[in-house]
mmCIF file of C-alpha atoms and ligand atoms in Angstrom:
data_model
loop_
_atom_site.group_PDB
_atom_site.id
_atom_site.type_symbol
_atom_site.label_atom_id
_atom_site.label_comp_id
_atom_site.label_asym_id
_atom_site.label_seq_id
_atom_site.Cartn_x
_atom_site.Cartn_y
_atom_site.Cartn_z
ATOM 1 C CA MET A 26 -5.446 1.036 27.388
ATOM 2 C CA ARG A 27 -4.002 -0.269 24.161
ATOM 3 C CA ALA A 28 -4.044 2.084 21.185
ATOM 4 C CA ALA A 29 -2.300 2.731 17.886
ATOM 5 C CA ILE A 30 0.636 5.090 18.256
ATOM 6 C CA PHE A 31 2.070 7.074 15.348
ATOM 7 C CA ARG A 32 5.833 7.100 15.953
ATOM 8 C CA GLY A 33 6.933 8.607 12.655
ATOM 9 C CA PRO A 34 6.660 7.942 8.907
ATOM 10 C CA GLY A 35 6.225 4.230 8.253
ATOM 11 C CA ILE A 36 5.752 3.362 11.931
ATOM 12 C CA VAL A 37 2.315 2.921 13.455
ATOM 13 C CA GLU A 38 2.222 0.293 16.207
ATOM 14 C CA VAL A 39 0.132 -0.655 19.177
ATOM 15 C CA GLY A 40 1.187 0.798 22.521
ATOM 16 C CA ASP A 41 -0.165 2.029 25.851
ATOM 17 C CA ARG A 42 -2.057 5.266 26.374
ATOM 18 C CA PRO A 43 -3.785 6.478 29.550
ATOM 19 C CA ASP A 44 -7.319 5.146 30.055
ATOM 20 C CA PRO A 45 -9.694 7.938 29.023
ATOM 21 C CA VAL A 46 -11.680 9.597 31.802
ATOM 22 C CA ILE A 47 -14.336 12.314 31.862
ATOM 23 C CA GLU A 48 -12.420 15.600 31.980
ATOM 24 C CA ALA A 49 -15.176 18.060 31.082
ATOM 25 C CA PRO A 50 -18.916 17.784 31.816
ATOM 26 C CA THR A 51 -19.592 17.552 28.058
ATOM 27 C CA ASP A 52 -17.260 14.544 27.586
ATOM 28 C CA ALA A 53 -18.199 10.931 27.048
ATOM 29 C CA VAL A 54 -15.973 7.867 27.141
ATOM 30 C CA VAL A 55 -16.642 5.463 24.292
ATOM 31 C CA ARG A 56 -15.369 1.883 24.114
ATOM 32 C CA VAL A 57 -14.383 1.316 20.459
ATOM 33 C CA VAL A 58 -15.910 -1.632 18.590
ATOM 34 C CA LEU A 59 -14.721 -1.044 15.006
ATOM 35 C CA ALA A 60 -12.199 1.429 13.629
ATOM 36 C CA CYS A 61 -10.458 1.856 10.299
ATOM 37 C CA VAL A 62 -7.574 3.473 8.468
ATOM 38 C CA CYS A 63 -8.279 6.570 6.362
ATOM 39 C CA GLY A 64 -6.653 7.444 3.069
ATOM 40 C CA SER A 65 -5.567 10.665 4.793
ATOM 41 C CA ASP A 66 -3.762 8.597 7.492
ATOM 42 C CA LEU A 67 -1.587 7.299 4.650
ATOM 43 C CA TRP A 68 -0.304 10.808 3.909
ATOM 44 C CA TYR A 69 1.175 10.772 7.463
ATOM 45 C CA PHE A 70 2.336 7.163 7.175
ATOM 46 C CA ARG A 71 4.184 8.032 3.965
ATOM 47 C CA GLY A 72 5.698 11.157 5.495
ATOM 48 C CA GLU A 73 3.922 13.383 2.969
ATOM 49 C CA SER A 74 2.047 15.361 5.641
ATOM 50 C CA PRO A 75 3.216 16.029 9.214
ATOM 51 C CA HIS A 76 1.607 14.255 12.188
ATOM 52 C CA ALA A 77 2.441 14.544 15.872
ATOM 53 C CA VAL A 78 3.823 11.485 17.633
ATOM 54 C CA GLY A 79 1.001 9.856 19.596
ATOM 55 C CA SER A 80 -2.640 8.975 19.000
ATOM 56 C CA ILE A 81 -3.934 8.443 15.459
ATOM 57 C CA GLY A 82 -7.176 7.469 13.712
ATOM 58 C CA HIS A 83 -10.438 9.364 13.404
ATOM 59 C CA GLU A 84 -13.050 6.844 12.243
ATOM 60 C CA PHE A 85 -14.824 4.626 14.767
ATOM 61 C CA ILE A 86 -18.045 3.256 16.126
ATOM 62 C CA GLY A 87 -18.394 2.125 19.700
ATOM 63 C CA VAL A 88 -20.443 1.854 22.857
ATOM 64 C CA VAL A 89 -20.839 4.728 25.320
ATOM 65 C CA GLU A 90 -19.373 3.758 28.701
ATOM 66 C CA ARG A 91 -19.676 6.964 30.732
ATOM 67 C CA VAL A 92 -21.100 10.437 30.135
ATOM 68 C CA GLY A 93 -20.321 13.742 31.823
ATOM 69 C CA SER A 94 -22.923 15.651 33.857
ATOM 70 C CA ASP A 95 -23.768 18.010 30.983
ATOM 71 C CA VAL A 96 -24.355 15.517 28.136
ATOM 72 C CA ASP A 97 -27.821 15.345 26.600
ATOM 73 C CA GLY A 98 -29.148 12.553 24.433
ATOM 74 C CA LEU A 99 -26.530 9.890 25.231
ATOM 75 C CA SER A 100 -26.573 7.093 27.770
ATOM 76 C CA PRO A 101 -24.132 4.356 28.744
ATOM 77 C CA GLY A 102 -24.752 1.355 26.502
ATOM 78 C CA ASP A 103 -25.661 3.395 23.405
ATOM 79 C CA LEU A 104 -24.057 2.294 20.127
ATOM 80 C CA VAL A 105 -22.728 5.475 18.485
ATOM 81 C CA VAL A 106 -21.108 6.605 15.243
ATOM 82 C CA ALA A 107 -18.404 9.262 15.617
ATOM 83 C CA PRO A 108 -17.896 11.804 12.829
ATOM 84 C CA PHE A 109 -14.186 12.290 12.155
ATOM 85 C CA ILE A 110 -14.076 15.575 14.091
ATOM 86 C CA TYR A 111 -15.927 16.737 17.188
ATOM 87 C CA SER A 112 -18.080 19.852 17.063
ATOM 88 C CA ASP A 113 -20.564 21.814 19.150
ATOM 89 C CA MET A 114 -23.215 22.178 16.405
ATOM 90 C CA SER A 115 -24.161 25.567 17.847
ATOM 91 C CA CYS A 116 -21.415 28.005 16.776
ATOM 92 C CA PRO A 117 -21.867 30.230 13.671
ATOM 93 C CA HIS A 118 -19.849 27.818 11.482
ATOM 94 C CA CYS A 119 -21.659 24.663 12.567
ATOM 95 C CA ARG A 120 -24.998 26.407 12.052
ATOM 96 C CA ASN A 121 -23.800 27.414 8.585
ATOM 97 C CA GLY A 122 -23.090 23.764 7.736
ATOM 98 C CA SER A 123 -19.315 23.808 8.157
ATOM 99 C CA THR A 124 -18.728 21.653 11.222
ATOM 100 C CA ILE A 125 -15.077 21.252 10.256
ATOM 101 C CA SER A 126 -14.603 24.927 11.194
ATOM 102 C CA CYS A 127 -16.318 24.615 14.590
ATOM 103 C CA VAL A 128 -14.884 27.235 16.949
ATOM 104 C CA GLN A 129 -14.766 24.683 19.785
ATOM 105 C CA GLY A 130 -14.119 21.614 17.631
ATOM 106 C CA GLY A 131 -11.065 19.512 16.983
ATOM 107 C CA ASN A 132 -9.625 16.346 15.516
ATOM 108 C CA PHE A 133 -9.593 12.846 16.918
ATOM 109 C CA GLY A 134 -6.223 11.127 16.810
ATOM 110 C CA ASP A 135 -4.090 14.253 16.412
ATOM 111 C CA GLY A 136 -1.337 12.872 18.626
ATOM 112 C CA GLU A 137 -2.924 14.299 21.784
ATOM 113 C CA ILE A 138 -6.703 13.702 21.667
ATOM 114 C CA ASP A 139 -7.586 9.987 21.697
ATOM 115 C CA GLY A 140 -7.744 8.404 18.255
ATOM 116 C CA GLY A 141 -10.308 5.983 16.908
ATOM 117 C CA GLN A 142 -7.607 3.340 16.518
ATOM 118 C CA GLY A 143 -7.590 2.425 20.193
ATOM 119 C CA GLN A 144 -9.630 0.607 22.800
ATOM 120 C CA ALA A 145 -11.427 3.734 24.045
ATOM 121 C CA VAL A 146 -11.841 7.424 23.267
ATOM 122 C CA ARG A 147 -12.607 10.448 25.391
ATOM 123 C CA VAL A 148 -15.043 12.324 23.130
ATOM 124 C CA PRO A 149 -15.195 16.086 23.763
ATOM 125 C CA LEU A 150 -18.543 17.836 23.058
ATOM 126 C CA SER A 151 -20.004 14.337 22.970
ATOM 127 C CA GLY A 152 -23.697 15.217 23.026
ATOM 128 C CA SER A 153 -23.390 17.255 19.828
ATOM 129 C CA THR A 154 -20.798 14.999 18.187
ATOM 130 C CA LEU A 155 -21.810 11.360 18.564
ATOM 131 C CA VAL A 156 -24.796 9.990 16.665
ATOM 132 C CA PRO A 157 -26.636 7.173 18.490
ATOM 133 C CA VAL A 158 -27.735 4.206 16.380
ATOM 134 C CA PRO A 159 -31.392 3.226 16.901
ATOM 135 C CA GLY A 160 -32.375 -0.406 17.398
ATOM 136 C CA SER A 161 -30.266 -3.353 18.474
ATOM 137 C CA GLY A 162 -28.927 -6.666 17.207
ATOM 138 C CA HIS A 163 -27.376 -5.110 14.103
ATOM 139 C CA SER A 164 -25.675 -7.500 11.694
ATOM 140 C CA GLU A 165 -21.946 -7.507 11.032
ATOM 141 C CA GLU A 166 -22.622 -6.005 7.579
ATOM 142 C CA THR A 167 -24.671 -3.194 9.129
ATOM 143 C CA LEU A 168 -21.932 -2.415 11.670
ATOM 144 C CA ARG A 169 -19.345 -2.182 8.886
ATOM 145 C CA SER A 170 -21.580 0.204 6.952
ATOM 146 C CA LEU A 171 -22.188 2.313 10.071
ATOM 147 C CA LEU A 172 -18.408 2.588 10.473
ATOM 148 C CA ALA A 173 -18.191 3.872 6.892
ATOM 149 C CA LEU A 174 -20.441 6.820 7.851
ATOM 150 C CA SER A 175 -17.748 8.118 10.200
ATOM 151 C CA ASP A 176 -15.804 9.505 7.255
ATOM 152 C CA VAL A 177 -15.535 7.685 3.934
ATOM 153 C CA MET A 178 -19.219 7.495 2.968
ATOM 154 C CA SER A 179 -19.940 10.960 4.337
ATOM 155 C CA THR A 180 -17.010 12.257 2.288
ATOM 156 C CA GLY A 181 -18.194 10.558 -0.913
ATOM 157 C CA HIS A 182 -21.651 12.000 -0.248
ATOM 158 C CA HIS A 183 -20.115 15.455 0.257
ATOM 159 C CA ALA A 184 -18.489 15.251 -3.189
ATOM 160 C CA ALA A 185 -21.861 14.475 -4.753
ATOM 161 C CA VAL A 186 -23.759 17.107 -2.753
ATOM 162 C CA SER A 187 -21.076 19.739 -3.437
ATOM 163 C CA ALA A 188 -21.321 19.108 -7.182
ATOM 164 C CA GLY A 189 -25.112 19.318 -7.021
ATOM 165 C CA VAL A 190 -25.756 15.777 -8.275
ATOM 166 C CA GLY A 191 -29.453 15.289 -8.978
ATOM 167 C CA LYS A 192 -31.927 12.997 -10.674
ATOM 168 C CA GLY A 193 -31.036 11.977 -14.212
ATOM 169 C CA ASP A 194 -27.525 13.436 -14.116
ATOM 170 C CA THR A 195 -24.450 12.049 -15.804
ATOM 171 C CA VAL A 196 -21.675 11.957 -13.209
ATOM 172 C CA ALA A 197 -17.989 11.060 -13.408
ATOM 173 C CA VAL A 198 -16.037 9.958 -10.341
ATOM 174 C CA VAL A 199 -12.284 10.548 -10.495
ATOM 175 C CA GLY A 200 -10.581 8.138 -8.091
ATOM 176 C CA ASP A 201 -11.284 4.508 -7.234
ATOM 177 C CA GLY A 202 -10.163 4.542 -3.608
ATOM 178 C CA ALA A 203 -12.685 4.029 -0.838
ATOM 179 C CA VAL A 204 -13.859 7.653 -1.110
ATOM 180 C CA GLY A 205 -14.304 7.432 -4.891
ATOM 181 C CA LEU A 206 -16.265 4.204 -4.573
ATOM 182 C CA SER A 207 -18.410 5.822 -1.862
ATOM 183 C CA ALA A 208 -18.976 8.775 -4.197
ATOM 184 C CA VAL A 209 -20.316 6.355 -6.813
ATOM 185 C CA LEU A 210 -22.755 4.990 -4.230
ATOM 186 C CA ALA A 211 -23.701 8.532 -3.171
ATOM 187 C CA ALA A 212 -24.299 9.674 -6.763
ATOM 188 C CA LYS A 213 -26.507 6.649 -7.378
ATOM 189 C CA ARG A 214 -28.426 7.351 -4.169
ATOM 190 C CA LEU A 215 -29.027 10.960 -5.266
ATOM 191 C CA GLY A 216 -30.543 9.788 -8.548
ATOM 192 C CA ALA A 217 -27.696 9.982 -11.076
ATOM 193 C CA GLU A 218 -28.653 8.037 -14.191
ATOM 194 C CA ARG A 219 -25.233 7.509 -15.668
ATOM 195 C CA ILE A 220 -22.123 7.154 -13.519
ATOM 196 C CA ILE A 221 -18.693 6.939 -15.125
ATOM 197 C CA ALA A 222 -16.053 5.557 -12.758
ATOM 198 C CA LEU A 223 -12.398 6.213 -13.578
ATOM 199 C CA SER A 224 -10.570 3.121 -12.383
ATOM 200 C CA ARG A 225 -7.707 0.924 -13.541
ATOM 201 C CA HIS A 226 -8.086 -1.894 -11.012
ATOM 202 C CA PRO A 227 -10.378 -4.826 -11.839
ATOM 203 C CA GLN A 228 -11.450 -5.419 -8.223
ATOM 204 C CA ARG A 229 -12.304 -1.736 -7.741
ATOM 205 C CA GLN A 230 -14.070 -1.594 -11.115
ATOM 206 C CA GLN A 231 -16.220 -4.506 -9.962
ATOM 207 C CA LEU A 232 -17.247 -2.790 -6.717
ATOM 208 C CA ALA A 233 -17.867 0.475 -8.616
ATOM 209 C CA HIS A 234 -20.264 -1.452 -10.874
ATOM 210 C CA GLU A 235 -22.024 -2.971 -7.890
ATOM 211 C CA PHE A 236 -22.327 0.492 -6.287
ATOM 212 C CA GLY A 237 -24.002 1.848 -9.435
ATOM 213 C CA ALA A 238 -21.347 2.769 -12.011
ATOM 214 C CA THR A 239 -22.671 2.324 -15.549
ATOM 215 C CA ASP A 240 -19.364 2.922 -17.359
ATOM 216 C CA ILE A 241 -15.715 2.368 -16.492
ATOM 217 C CA VAL A 242 -12.842 4.409 -17.929
ATOM 218 C CA ALA A 243 -9.488 2.756 -17.280
ATOM 219 C CA GLY A 244 -7.148 5.401 -18.746
ATOM 220 C CA ARG A 245 -5.516 8.352 -17.061
ATOM 221 C CA GLY A 246 -4.709 11.932 -18.070
ATOM 222 C CA ASP A 247 -5.604 12.925 -21.649
ATOM 223 C CA GLU A 248 -6.661 9.391 -22.471
ATOM 224 C CA ALA A 249 -9.238 9.446 -19.655
ATOM 225 C CA ASN A 250 -10.419 12.942 -20.579
ATOM 226 C CA GLN A 251 -11.010 11.926 -24.203
ATOM 227 C CA ALA A 252 -12.778 8.729 -23.162
ATOM 228 C CA VAL A 253 -15.230 10.593 -20.903
ATOM 229 C CA LEU A 254 -15.857 13.263 -23.541
ATOM 230 C CA GLY A 255 -16.451 10.453 -26.041
ATOM 231 C CA LEU A 256 -19.020 8.842 -23.749
ATOM 232 C CA THR A 257 -20.874 12.158 -23.374
ATOM 233 C CA GLY A 258 -21.030 13.203 -27.031
ATOM 234 C CA GLY A 259 -18.226 15.721 -26.487
ATOM 235 C CA ILE A 260 -20.242 17.666 -23.902
ATOM 236 C CA GLY A 261 -18.734 16.530 -20.600
ATOM 237 C CA VAL A 262 -20.462 15.420 -17.427
ATOM 238 C CA ASP A 263 -23.085 17.237 -15.370
ATOM 239 C CA ALA A 264 -20.992 16.672 -12.252
ATOM 240 C CA ALA A 265 -17.353 15.639 -11.841
ATOM 241 C CA LEU A 266 -16.411 14.304 -8.399
ATOM 242 C CA GLU A 267 -12.710 14.674 -7.561
ATOM 243 C CA CYS A 268 -11.765 12.099 -4.935
ATOM 244 C CA VAL A 269 -7.950 11.924 -5.143
ATOM 245 C CA GLY A 270 -6.388 15.377 -4.787
ATOM 246 C CA THR A 271 -3.398 15.114 -7.129
ATOM 247 C CA ASP A 272 -2.606 17.550 -9.960
ATOM 248 C CA GLN A 273 -3.588 14.965 -12.556
ATOM 249 C CA SER A 274 -6.904 13.987 -10.969
ATOM 250 C CA ILE A 275 -7.879 17.633 -10.427
ATOM 251 C CA ALA A 276 -6.979 18.464 -14.045
ATOM 252 C CA THR A 277 -9.081 15.537 -15.257
ATOM 253 C CA ALA A 278 -12.099 16.568 -13.174
ATOM 254 C CA PHE A 279 -12.008 20.081 -14.679
ATOM 255 C CA ALA A 280 -11.387 18.777 -18.213
ATOM 256 C CA ILE A 281 -14.458 16.510 -18.191
ATOM 257 C CA ALA A 282 -16.871 18.826 -16.328
ATOM 258 C CA ARG A 283 -19.295 20.326 -18.839
ATOM 259 C CA PRO A 284 -19.372 24.120 -19.170
ATOM 260 C CA GLY A 285 -21.565 25.630 -16.480
ATOM 261 C CA SER A 286 -21.217 22.681 -14.086
ATOM 262 C CA THR A 287 -19.688 22.341 -10.629
ATOM 263 C CA VAL A 288 -16.790 20.063 -9.679
ATOM 264 C CA GLY A 289 -17.134 18.464 -6.226
ATOM 265 C CA ILE A 290 -13.707 18.179 -4.582
ATOM 266 C CA VAL A 291 -13.012 16.007 -1.556
ATOM 267 C CA GLY A 292 -9.505 14.705 -2.291
ATOM 268 C CA VAL A 293 -7.049 16.235 0.181
ATOM 269 C CA PRO A 294 -5.321 18.813 -2.066
ATOM 270 C CA HIS A 295 -1.831 17.976 -3.260
ATOM 271 C CA GLY A 296 -2.389 19.899 -6.505
ATOM 272 C CA GLU A 297 -3.967 23.124 -7.785
ATOM 273 C CA VAL A 298 -7.326 23.983 -9.305
ATOM 274 C CA PRO A 299 -6.778 25.183 -12.923
ATOM 275 C CA PHE A 300 -8.299 28.608 -12.410
ATOM 276 C CA ALA A 301 -8.213 29.852 -16.021
ATOM 277 C CA THR A 302 -9.648 26.595 -17.414
ATOM 278 C CA ALA A 303 -12.471 26.780 -14.916
ATOM 279 C CA PHE A 304 -13.078 30.475 -15.511
ATOM 280 C CA PHE A 305 -13.367 30.335 -19.301
ATOM 281 C CA ARG A 306 -15.770 27.391 -19.135
ATOM 282 C CA ASN A 307 -17.905 28.775 -16.303
ATOM 283 C CA VAL A 308 -17.059 25.732 -14.212
ATOM 284 C CA GLY A 309 -17.256 26.207 -10.460
ATOM 285 C CA TRP A 310 -16.036 24.057 -7.654
ATOM 286 C CA ARG A 311 -17.181 23.304 -4.138
ATOM 287 C CA GLY A 312 -16.077 20.868 -1.502
ATOM 288 C CA GLY A 313 -13.584 20.376 1.258
ATOM 289 C CA PRO A 314 -13.644 18.223 4.370
ATOM 290 C CA ALA A 315 -17.140 16.772 4.758
ATOM 291 C CA PRO A 316 -19.456 17.976 7.526
ATOM 292 C CA ALA A 317 -19.972 14.308 8.393
ATOM 293 C CA ARG A 318 -21.986 15.042 11.544
ATOM 294 C CA ILE A 319 -24.641 16.710 9.396
ATOM 295 C CA TYR A 320 -24.854 13.822 6.905
ATOM 296 C CA ILE A 321 -24.672 10.828 9.254
ATOM 297 C CA ARG A 322 -28.332 10.780 10.296
ATOM 298 C CA GLU A 323 -29.827 10.667 6.789
ATOM 299 C CA LEU A 324 -27.219 8.184 5.550
ATOM 300 C CA MET A 325 -27.768 6.028 8.666
ATOM 301 C CA THR A 326 -31.445 5.692 7.795
ATOM 302 C CA ASP A 327 -30.466 4.221 4.433
ATOM 303 C CA VAL A 328 -27.863 1.911 5.996
ATOM 304 C CA LEU A 329 -30.344 0.581 8.561
ATOM 305 C CA ASP A 330 -33.026 -0.155 5.971
ATOM 306 C CA GLY A 331 -30.482 -1.781 3.647
ATOM 307 C CA THR A 332 -30.682 0.809 0.834
ATOM 308 C CA ILE A 333 -26.908 1.380 0.882
ATOM 309 C CA ASP A 334 -24.044 -0.844 2.026
ATOM 310 C CA PRO A 335 -20.918 1.345 2.065
ATOM 311 C CA GLY A 336 -19.193 -1.089 4.445
ATOM 312 C CA ARG A 337 -18.301 -3.141 1.386
ATOM 313 C CA VAL A 338 -15.292 -0.856 0.850
ATOM 314 C CA PHE A 339 -13.561 -2.710 3.727
ATOM 315 C CA ASP A 340 -11.635 -5.547 2.103
ATOM 316 C CA TYR A 341 -8.909 -6.095 4.690
ATOM 317 C CA GLU A 342 -9.418 -6.806 8.356
ATOM 318 C CA THR A 343 -7.137 -7.115 11.341
ATOM 319 C CA ASP A 344 -6.940 -6.203 15.041
ATOM 320 C CA LEU A 345 -5.120 -3.538 17.072
ATOM 321 C CA ASP A 346 -2.076 -5.773 17.608
ATOM 322 C CA HIS A 347 -1.562 -5.799 13.836
ATOM 323 C CA ILE A 348 -2.337 -2.139 13.189
ATOM 324 C CA GLY A 349 0.868 -1.752 11.165
ATOM 325 C CA ASP A 350 -0.349 -4.409 8.725
ATOM 326 C CA ALA A 351 -3.576 -2.420 8.242
ATOM 327 C CA TYR A 352 -1.537 0.604 7.130
ATOM 328 C CA ARG A 353 0.851 -1.398 4.957
ATOM 329 C CA ALA A 354 -2.001 -3.202 3.173
ATOM 330 C CA MET A 355 -3.412 0.167 2.076
ATOM 331 C CA ASP A 356 -0.018 1.755 1.425
ATOM 332 C CA GLU A 357 0.896 -1.109 -0.903
ATOM 333 C CA ARG A 358 -2.584 -0.942 -2.481
ATOM 334 C CA ARG A 359 -3.333 -4.524 -1.526
ATOM 335 C CA ALA A 360 -6.412 -3.215 0.276
ATOM 336 C CA ILE A 361 -9.015 -0.612 -0.615
ATOM 337 C CA LYS A 362 -9.643 0.120 3.069
ATOM 338 C CA SER A 363 -8.550 -1.611 6.261
ATOM 339 C CA LEU A 364 -10.919 -2.361 9.120
ATOM 340 C CA ILE A 365 -9.657 -2.778 12.695
ATOM 341 C CA ARG A 366 -11.706 -5.041 14.938
ATOM 342 C CA VAL A 367 -11.188 -3.597 18.398
ATOM 343 C CA GLY A 368 -13.991 -4.799 20.672
ATOM 344 C CA SER A 369 -17.384 -6.486 20.608
ATOM 345 C CA LEU A 370 -20.822 -4.991 21.156
HETATM 346 ZN ZN1 ZN B 652 -19.307 24.695 16.067
#
């Protein structure tokens, strides 16, 4: 089959990988329909985090082609959403809500295991990993939003849930990438009344507004901190959602979180939490990689009835043959998030 191959920093190109087959009775083979590039893939592309040579990509939706003899709840022909990791949903960590720590689980597109950016994927632990989509004849917009549940929307939701966003809250979202924009949508969905989006890019500001942001702060660092404090009467926000992971964005999230609140952190850490600042203001933090598998079902309900449309974060589209362009468009910040059209329903 044809699939994206990570060859080293700056080089992701289409190549040949073995056609996936059922290796374990719990496997399924899924033919990929839509895939996308994650902000975390860019860390590898830029050489800022290591990645094995080989398969890459962990966000996809597709159609089940074959299932192993021990797979419940999936049949060939089912449209499914894959969370960005596979998990058994039965080990102590999965049952405690941390599917990322599944004792049997693992990552798609780690060089070895098939990635989402390819024509097909062997999905381990498929019955407990893949989420079937009810109904049929879904629109292009719906399919794009279902793809967003694989990671980006589930991650934005995790930031909001981790920070305890609730009805009537004032929330600030640090970061205007696809995850930050999804966090705006998630905060709105959870009932936040005022949502302050920190963004310097007009196109991203516009989408933040459409997703529910009530205020935009365009500055960075101290300027941003003062602006948010100014908007909240000097108090700070009920929930700060950190969706970048750099020293500056983490510092901002803790500077604008009101005393006694919780910062939700989903940006892959490339900076440190300011422990003393947090301690003396009774600010806590929660977060980490999202347990997407746990969130997908409830978010899918809202996608299917049109309540949320997270697929709007995809503003660049190409096919597997041009996978390198999909990475470059995001790396050069020409695109918020790149969609890869791989197959049809
Ligand atoms: Zn588990």
